[in-house]
mmCIF file of C-alpha atoms in Angstrom:
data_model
loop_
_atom_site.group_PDB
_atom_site.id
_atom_site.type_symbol
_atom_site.label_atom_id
_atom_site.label_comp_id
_atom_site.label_asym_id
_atom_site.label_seq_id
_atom_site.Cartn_x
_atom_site.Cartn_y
_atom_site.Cartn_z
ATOM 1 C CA UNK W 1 221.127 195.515 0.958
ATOM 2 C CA UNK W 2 221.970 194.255 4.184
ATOM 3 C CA UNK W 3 224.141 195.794 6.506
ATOM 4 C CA UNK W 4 227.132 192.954 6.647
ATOM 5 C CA UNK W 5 228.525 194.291 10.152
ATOM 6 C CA UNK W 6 224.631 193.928 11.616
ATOM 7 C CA UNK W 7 224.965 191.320 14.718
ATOM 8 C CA UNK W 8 222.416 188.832 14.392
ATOM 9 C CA UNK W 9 219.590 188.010 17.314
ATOM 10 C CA UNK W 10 219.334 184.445 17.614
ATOM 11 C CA UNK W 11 216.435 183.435 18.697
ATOM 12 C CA UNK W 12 214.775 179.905 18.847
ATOM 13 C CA UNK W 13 213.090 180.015 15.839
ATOM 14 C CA UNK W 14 217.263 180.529 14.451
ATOM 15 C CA UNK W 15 217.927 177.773 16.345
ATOM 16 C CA UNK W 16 219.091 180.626 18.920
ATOM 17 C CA UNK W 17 218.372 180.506 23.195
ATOM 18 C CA UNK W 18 216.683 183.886 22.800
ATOM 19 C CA UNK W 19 218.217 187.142 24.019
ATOM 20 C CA UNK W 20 219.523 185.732 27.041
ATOM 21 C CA UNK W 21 220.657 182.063 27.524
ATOM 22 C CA UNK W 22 220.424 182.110 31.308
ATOM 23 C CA UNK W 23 217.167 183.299 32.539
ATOM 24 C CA UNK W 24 215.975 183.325 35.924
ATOM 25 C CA UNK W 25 214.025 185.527 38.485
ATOM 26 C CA UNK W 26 215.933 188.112 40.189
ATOM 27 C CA UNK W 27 215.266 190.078 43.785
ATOM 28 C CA UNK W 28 213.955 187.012 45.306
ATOM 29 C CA UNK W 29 213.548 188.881 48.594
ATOM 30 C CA UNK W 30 210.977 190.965 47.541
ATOM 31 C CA UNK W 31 208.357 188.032 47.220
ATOM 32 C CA UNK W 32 208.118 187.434 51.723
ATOM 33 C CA UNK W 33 208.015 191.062 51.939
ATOM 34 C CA UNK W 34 205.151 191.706 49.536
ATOM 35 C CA UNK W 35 203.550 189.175 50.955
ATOM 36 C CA UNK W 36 204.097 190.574 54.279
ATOM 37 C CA UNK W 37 202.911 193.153 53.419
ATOM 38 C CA UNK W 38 199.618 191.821 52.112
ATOM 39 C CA UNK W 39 198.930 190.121 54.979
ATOM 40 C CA UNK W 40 199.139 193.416 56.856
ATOM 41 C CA UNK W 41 196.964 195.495 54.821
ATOM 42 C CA UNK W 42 194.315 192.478 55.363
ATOM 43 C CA UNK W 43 194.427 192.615 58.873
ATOM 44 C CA UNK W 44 194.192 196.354 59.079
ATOM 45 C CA UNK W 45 191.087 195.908 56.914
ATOM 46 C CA UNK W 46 189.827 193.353 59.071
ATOM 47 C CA UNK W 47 190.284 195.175 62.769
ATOM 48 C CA UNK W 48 188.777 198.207 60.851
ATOM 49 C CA UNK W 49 185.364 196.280 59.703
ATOM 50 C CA UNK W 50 185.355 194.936 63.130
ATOM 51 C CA UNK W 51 185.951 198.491 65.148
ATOM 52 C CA UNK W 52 185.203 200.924 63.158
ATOM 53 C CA UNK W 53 181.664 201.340 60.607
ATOM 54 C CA UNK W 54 182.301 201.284 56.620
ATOM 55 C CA UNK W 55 179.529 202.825 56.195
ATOM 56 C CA UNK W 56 181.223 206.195 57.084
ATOM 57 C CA UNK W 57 182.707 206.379 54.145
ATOM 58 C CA UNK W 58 179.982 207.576 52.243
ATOM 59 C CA UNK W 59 177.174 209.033 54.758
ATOM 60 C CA UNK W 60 177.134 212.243 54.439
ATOM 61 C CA UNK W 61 178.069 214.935 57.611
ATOM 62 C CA UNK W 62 176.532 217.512 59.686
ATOM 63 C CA UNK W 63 178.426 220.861 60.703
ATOM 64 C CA UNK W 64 179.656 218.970 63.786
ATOM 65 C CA UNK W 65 181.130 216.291 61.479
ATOM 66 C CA UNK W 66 178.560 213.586 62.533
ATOM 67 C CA UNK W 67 177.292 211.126 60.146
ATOM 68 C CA UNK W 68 173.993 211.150 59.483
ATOM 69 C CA UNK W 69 172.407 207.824 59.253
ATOM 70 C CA UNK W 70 174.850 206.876 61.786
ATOM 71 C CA UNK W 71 173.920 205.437 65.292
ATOM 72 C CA UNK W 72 177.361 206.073 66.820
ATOM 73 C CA UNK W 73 179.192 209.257 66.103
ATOM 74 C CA UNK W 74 182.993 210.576 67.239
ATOM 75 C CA UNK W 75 182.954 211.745 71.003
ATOM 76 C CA UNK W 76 179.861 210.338 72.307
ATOM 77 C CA UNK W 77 178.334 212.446 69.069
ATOM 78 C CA UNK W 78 174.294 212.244 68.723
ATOM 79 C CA UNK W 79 172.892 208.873 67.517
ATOM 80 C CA UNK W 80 171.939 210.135 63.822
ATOM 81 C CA UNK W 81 170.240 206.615 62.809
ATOM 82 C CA UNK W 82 166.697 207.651 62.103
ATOM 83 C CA UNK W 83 168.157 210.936 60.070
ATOM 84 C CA UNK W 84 169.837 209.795 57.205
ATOM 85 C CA UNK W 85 169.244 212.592 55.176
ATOM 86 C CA UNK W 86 171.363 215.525 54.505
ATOM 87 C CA UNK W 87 169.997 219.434 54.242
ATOM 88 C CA UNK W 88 171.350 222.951 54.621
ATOM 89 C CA UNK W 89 170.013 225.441 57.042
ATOM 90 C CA UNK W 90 170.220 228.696 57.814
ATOM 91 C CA UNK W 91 172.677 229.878 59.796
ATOM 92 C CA UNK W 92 171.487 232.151 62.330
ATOM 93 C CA UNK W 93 174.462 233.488 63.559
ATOM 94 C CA UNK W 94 176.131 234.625 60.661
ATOM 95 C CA UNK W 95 172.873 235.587 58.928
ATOM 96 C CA UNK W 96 171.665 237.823 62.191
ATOM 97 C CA UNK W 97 175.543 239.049 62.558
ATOM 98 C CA UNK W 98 174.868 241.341 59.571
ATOM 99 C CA UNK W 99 171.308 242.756 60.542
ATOM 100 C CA UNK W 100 173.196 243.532 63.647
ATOM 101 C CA UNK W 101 176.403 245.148 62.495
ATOM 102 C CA UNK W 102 173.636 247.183 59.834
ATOM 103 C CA UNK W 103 172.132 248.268 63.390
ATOM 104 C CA UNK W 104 174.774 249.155 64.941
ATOM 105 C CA UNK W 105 176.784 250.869 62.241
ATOM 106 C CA UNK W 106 173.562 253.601 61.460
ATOM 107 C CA UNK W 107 174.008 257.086 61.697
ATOM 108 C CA UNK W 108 171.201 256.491 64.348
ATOM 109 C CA UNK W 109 173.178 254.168 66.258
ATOM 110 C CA UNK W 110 176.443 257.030 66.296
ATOM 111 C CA UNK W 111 173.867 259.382 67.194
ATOM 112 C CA UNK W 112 172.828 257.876 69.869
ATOM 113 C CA UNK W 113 176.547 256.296 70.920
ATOM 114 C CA UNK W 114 178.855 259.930 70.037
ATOM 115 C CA UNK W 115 177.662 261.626 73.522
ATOM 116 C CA UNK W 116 179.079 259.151 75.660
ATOM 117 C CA UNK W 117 182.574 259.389 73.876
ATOM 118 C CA UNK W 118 185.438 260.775 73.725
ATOM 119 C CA UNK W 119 187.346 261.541 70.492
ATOM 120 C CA UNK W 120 189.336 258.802 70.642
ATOM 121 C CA UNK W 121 186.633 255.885 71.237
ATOM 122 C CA UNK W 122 184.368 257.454 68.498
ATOM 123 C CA UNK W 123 186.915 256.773 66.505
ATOM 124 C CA UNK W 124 187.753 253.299 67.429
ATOM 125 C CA UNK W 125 183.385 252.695 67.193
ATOM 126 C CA UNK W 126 184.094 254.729 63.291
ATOM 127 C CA UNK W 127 186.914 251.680 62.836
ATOM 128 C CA UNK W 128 185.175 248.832 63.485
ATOM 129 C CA UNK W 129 182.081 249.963 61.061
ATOM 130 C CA UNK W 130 184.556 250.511 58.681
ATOM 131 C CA UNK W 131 182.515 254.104 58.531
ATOM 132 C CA UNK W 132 186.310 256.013 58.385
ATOM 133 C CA UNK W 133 189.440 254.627 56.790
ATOM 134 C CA UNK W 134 192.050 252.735 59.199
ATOM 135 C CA UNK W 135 193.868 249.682 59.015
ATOM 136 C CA UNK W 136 191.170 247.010 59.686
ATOM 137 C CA UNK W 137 189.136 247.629 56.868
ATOM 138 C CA UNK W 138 189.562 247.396 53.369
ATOM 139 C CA UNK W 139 186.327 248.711 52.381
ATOM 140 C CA UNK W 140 182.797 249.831 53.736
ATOM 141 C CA UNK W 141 180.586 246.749 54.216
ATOM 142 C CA UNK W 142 177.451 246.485 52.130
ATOM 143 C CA UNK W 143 175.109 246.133 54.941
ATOM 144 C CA UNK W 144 171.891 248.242 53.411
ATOM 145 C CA UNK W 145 170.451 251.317 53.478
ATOM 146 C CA UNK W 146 171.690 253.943 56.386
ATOM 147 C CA UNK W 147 168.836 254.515 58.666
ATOM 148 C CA UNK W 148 168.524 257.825 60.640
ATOM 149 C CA UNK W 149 165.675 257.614 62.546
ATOM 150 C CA UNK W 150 163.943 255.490 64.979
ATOM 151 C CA UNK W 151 160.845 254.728 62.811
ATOM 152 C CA UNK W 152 163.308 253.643 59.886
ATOM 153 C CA UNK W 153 165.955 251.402 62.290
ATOM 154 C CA UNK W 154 162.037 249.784 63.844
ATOM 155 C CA UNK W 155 160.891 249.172 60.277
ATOM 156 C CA UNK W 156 163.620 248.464 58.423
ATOM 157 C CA UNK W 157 164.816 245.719 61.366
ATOM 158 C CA UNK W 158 161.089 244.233 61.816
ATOM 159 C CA UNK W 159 161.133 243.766 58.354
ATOM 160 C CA UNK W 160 164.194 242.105 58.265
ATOM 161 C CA UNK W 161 163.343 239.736 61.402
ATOM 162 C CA UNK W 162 160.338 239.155 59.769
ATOM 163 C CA UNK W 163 161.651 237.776 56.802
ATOM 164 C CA UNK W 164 164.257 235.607 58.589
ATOM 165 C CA UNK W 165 161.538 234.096 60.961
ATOM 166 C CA UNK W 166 159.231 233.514 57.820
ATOM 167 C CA UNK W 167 156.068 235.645 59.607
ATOM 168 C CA UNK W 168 153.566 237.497 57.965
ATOM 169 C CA UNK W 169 153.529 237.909 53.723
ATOM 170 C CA UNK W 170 157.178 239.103 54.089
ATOM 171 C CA UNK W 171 158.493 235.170 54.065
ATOM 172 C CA UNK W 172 157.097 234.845 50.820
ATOM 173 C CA UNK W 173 159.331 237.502 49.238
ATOM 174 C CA UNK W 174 161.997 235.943 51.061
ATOM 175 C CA UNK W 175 164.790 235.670 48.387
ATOM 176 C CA UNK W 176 163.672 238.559 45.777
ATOM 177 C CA UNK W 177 165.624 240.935 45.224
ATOM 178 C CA UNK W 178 162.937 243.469 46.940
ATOM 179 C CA UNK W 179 163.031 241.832 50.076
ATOM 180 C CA UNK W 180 164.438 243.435 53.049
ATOM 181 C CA UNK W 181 166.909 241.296 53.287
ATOM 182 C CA UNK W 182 168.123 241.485 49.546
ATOM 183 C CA UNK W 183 171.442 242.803 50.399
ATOM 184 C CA UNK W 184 172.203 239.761 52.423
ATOM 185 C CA UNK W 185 171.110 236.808 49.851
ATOM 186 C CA UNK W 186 172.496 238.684 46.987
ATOM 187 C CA UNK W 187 176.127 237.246 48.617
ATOM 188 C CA UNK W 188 174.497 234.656 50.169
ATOM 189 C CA UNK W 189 174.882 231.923 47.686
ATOM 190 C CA UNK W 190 178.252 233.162 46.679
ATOM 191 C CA UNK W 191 179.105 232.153 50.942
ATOM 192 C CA UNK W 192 176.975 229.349 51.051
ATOM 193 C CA UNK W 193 179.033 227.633 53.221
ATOM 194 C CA UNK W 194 179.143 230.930 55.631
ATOM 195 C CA UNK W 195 175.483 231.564 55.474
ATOM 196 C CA UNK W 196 174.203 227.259 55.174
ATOM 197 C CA UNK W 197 174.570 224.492 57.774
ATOM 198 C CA UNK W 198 174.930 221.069 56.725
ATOM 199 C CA UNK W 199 172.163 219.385 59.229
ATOM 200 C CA UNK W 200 170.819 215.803 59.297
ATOM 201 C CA UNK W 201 167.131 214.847 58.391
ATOM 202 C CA UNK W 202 164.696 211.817 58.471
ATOM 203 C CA UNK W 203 163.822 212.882 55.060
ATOM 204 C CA UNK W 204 163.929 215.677 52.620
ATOM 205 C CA UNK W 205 160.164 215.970 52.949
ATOM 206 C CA UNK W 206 159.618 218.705 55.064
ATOM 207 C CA UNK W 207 156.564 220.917 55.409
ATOM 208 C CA UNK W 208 156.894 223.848 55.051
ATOM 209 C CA UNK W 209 153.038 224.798 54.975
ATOM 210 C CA UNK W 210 152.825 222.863 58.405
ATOM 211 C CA UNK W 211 155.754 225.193 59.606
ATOM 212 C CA UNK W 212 154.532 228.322 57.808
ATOM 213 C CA UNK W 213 151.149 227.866 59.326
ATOM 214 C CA UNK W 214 152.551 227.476 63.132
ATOM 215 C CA UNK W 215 151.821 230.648 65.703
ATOM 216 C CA UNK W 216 155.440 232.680 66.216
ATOM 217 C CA UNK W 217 154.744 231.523 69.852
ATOM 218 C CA UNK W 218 154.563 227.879 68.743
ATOM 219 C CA UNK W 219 157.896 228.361 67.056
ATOM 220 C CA UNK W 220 161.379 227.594 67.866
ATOM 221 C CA UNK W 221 162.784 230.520 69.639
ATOM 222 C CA UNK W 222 166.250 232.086 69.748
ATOM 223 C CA UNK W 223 168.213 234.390 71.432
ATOM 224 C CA UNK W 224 171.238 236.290 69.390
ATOM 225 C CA UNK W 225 174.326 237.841 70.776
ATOM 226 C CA UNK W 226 177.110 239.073 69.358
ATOM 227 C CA UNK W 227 180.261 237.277 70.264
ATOM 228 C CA UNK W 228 182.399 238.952 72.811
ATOM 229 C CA UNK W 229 185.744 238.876 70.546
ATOM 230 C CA UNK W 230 183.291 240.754 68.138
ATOM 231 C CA UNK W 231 184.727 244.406 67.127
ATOM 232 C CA UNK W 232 180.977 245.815 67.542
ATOM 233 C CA UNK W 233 180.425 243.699 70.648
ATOM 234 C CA UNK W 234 180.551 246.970 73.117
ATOM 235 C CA UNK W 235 179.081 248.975 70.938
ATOM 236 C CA UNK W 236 176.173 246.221 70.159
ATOM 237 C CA UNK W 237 175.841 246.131 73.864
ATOM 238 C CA UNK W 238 176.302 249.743 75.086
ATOM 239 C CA UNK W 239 172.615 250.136 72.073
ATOM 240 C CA UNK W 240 171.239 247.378 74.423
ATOM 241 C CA UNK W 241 171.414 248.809 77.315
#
């Protein structure tokens, strides 16, 4: 039954106007302002395409932040045209950082370090290997077995070098977990953005045999130091020396 106090919709098919009789468009001056607007946006897209290089926004990066593929780069960057490719290195520095903290941290190393000491700088040497508790350390650092002797720190380090500069049958075992450097690229991966550089390539086509095959003298050679903000830095140094 139908409800008698219902208001009824006209509508034209009634012979009604519809909902509303008077119907119109309403905040008029929003139409010049969107179209402003539009206009705007295309010549922003314009002075980019004509300053700037689209391509950007795609080609993949270096650890510098270059574009690779890219013959201009930020701040008179590298021109990266003829490597387009993009492949992870090693990263020497932190990579060698923990065969050197390992080095310096032995009970060798304090052996040879705890003579010229007094109580207090032992101490501060003990802090910064995280070998005693204090407040810059949350736990000891997995850094490998301690060596006490110098046959173990020259075999255990050559070993480890070795590896790292892929020479002799030692580059080979390179990431099993026997290797000398086990300790390292069991965290490795977990870090990879630590341990990895982005670089730029011509292709991702390298040989390796070719490289593998080269004399160590024939190779690319580099010097590691410590940086002097480094906790170990004196330490690293005073071993040096």
């Amino acid at each position: 039954m139908a409800d008698d106090n219902a208001e009824e919709v006209l509508t034209p098919k009634n012979g009604g106007a519809g909902p509303v009789a008077d119907r119109g468009c309403t905040d008029m001056f929003c139409i010049p302002i969107w179209a402003f607007a539009i206009v705007v946006f295309i010549i922003v897209t314009l002075a980019g395409l004509q300053d700037g290089d689209p391509h950007k926004l795609y080609l993949p990066r270096d650890y510098r932040g270059q574009y690779c593929g890219a013959k201009t780069n930020w701040a008179d960057g590298t021109d990266l045209q003829a490597y387009p490719a993009q492949s992870y290195m090693q990263n020497l520095s932190a990579t060698l950082e923990v065969v050197v903290q390992q080095f310096t941290c032995t009970s060798f190393a304090k052996s040879e370090l705890q003579p010229t000491m007094n109580a207090t700088e032992l101490f501060d040497y003990q802090c910064a290997c995280c070998l005693v508790p204090c407040g810059s350390c949350q736990a000891h650092p997995e850094l490998g077995a301690d060596i006490t002797s110098v046959a173990g720190l020259q075999g255990t380090m050559s070993a480890k070098l070795g590896e790292l500069k892929g020479v002799g049958t030692g580059s080979s075992n390179f990431f099993s977990s026997q290797s000398a450097n086990a300790d390292l690229f069991s965290k490795a991966f977990n870090e990879a953005t630590k341990y990895f550089n982005a670089v730029c390539l011509k292709d991702c086509h390298a040989d390796h045999g070719y490289l593998y095959s080269l004399a160590e003298t024939q190779r690319r050679q580099f010097v590691f130091e410590l940086a002097p903000d480094h906790r170990l830095y004196p330490y690293y140094r005073a071993l040096k020396a």
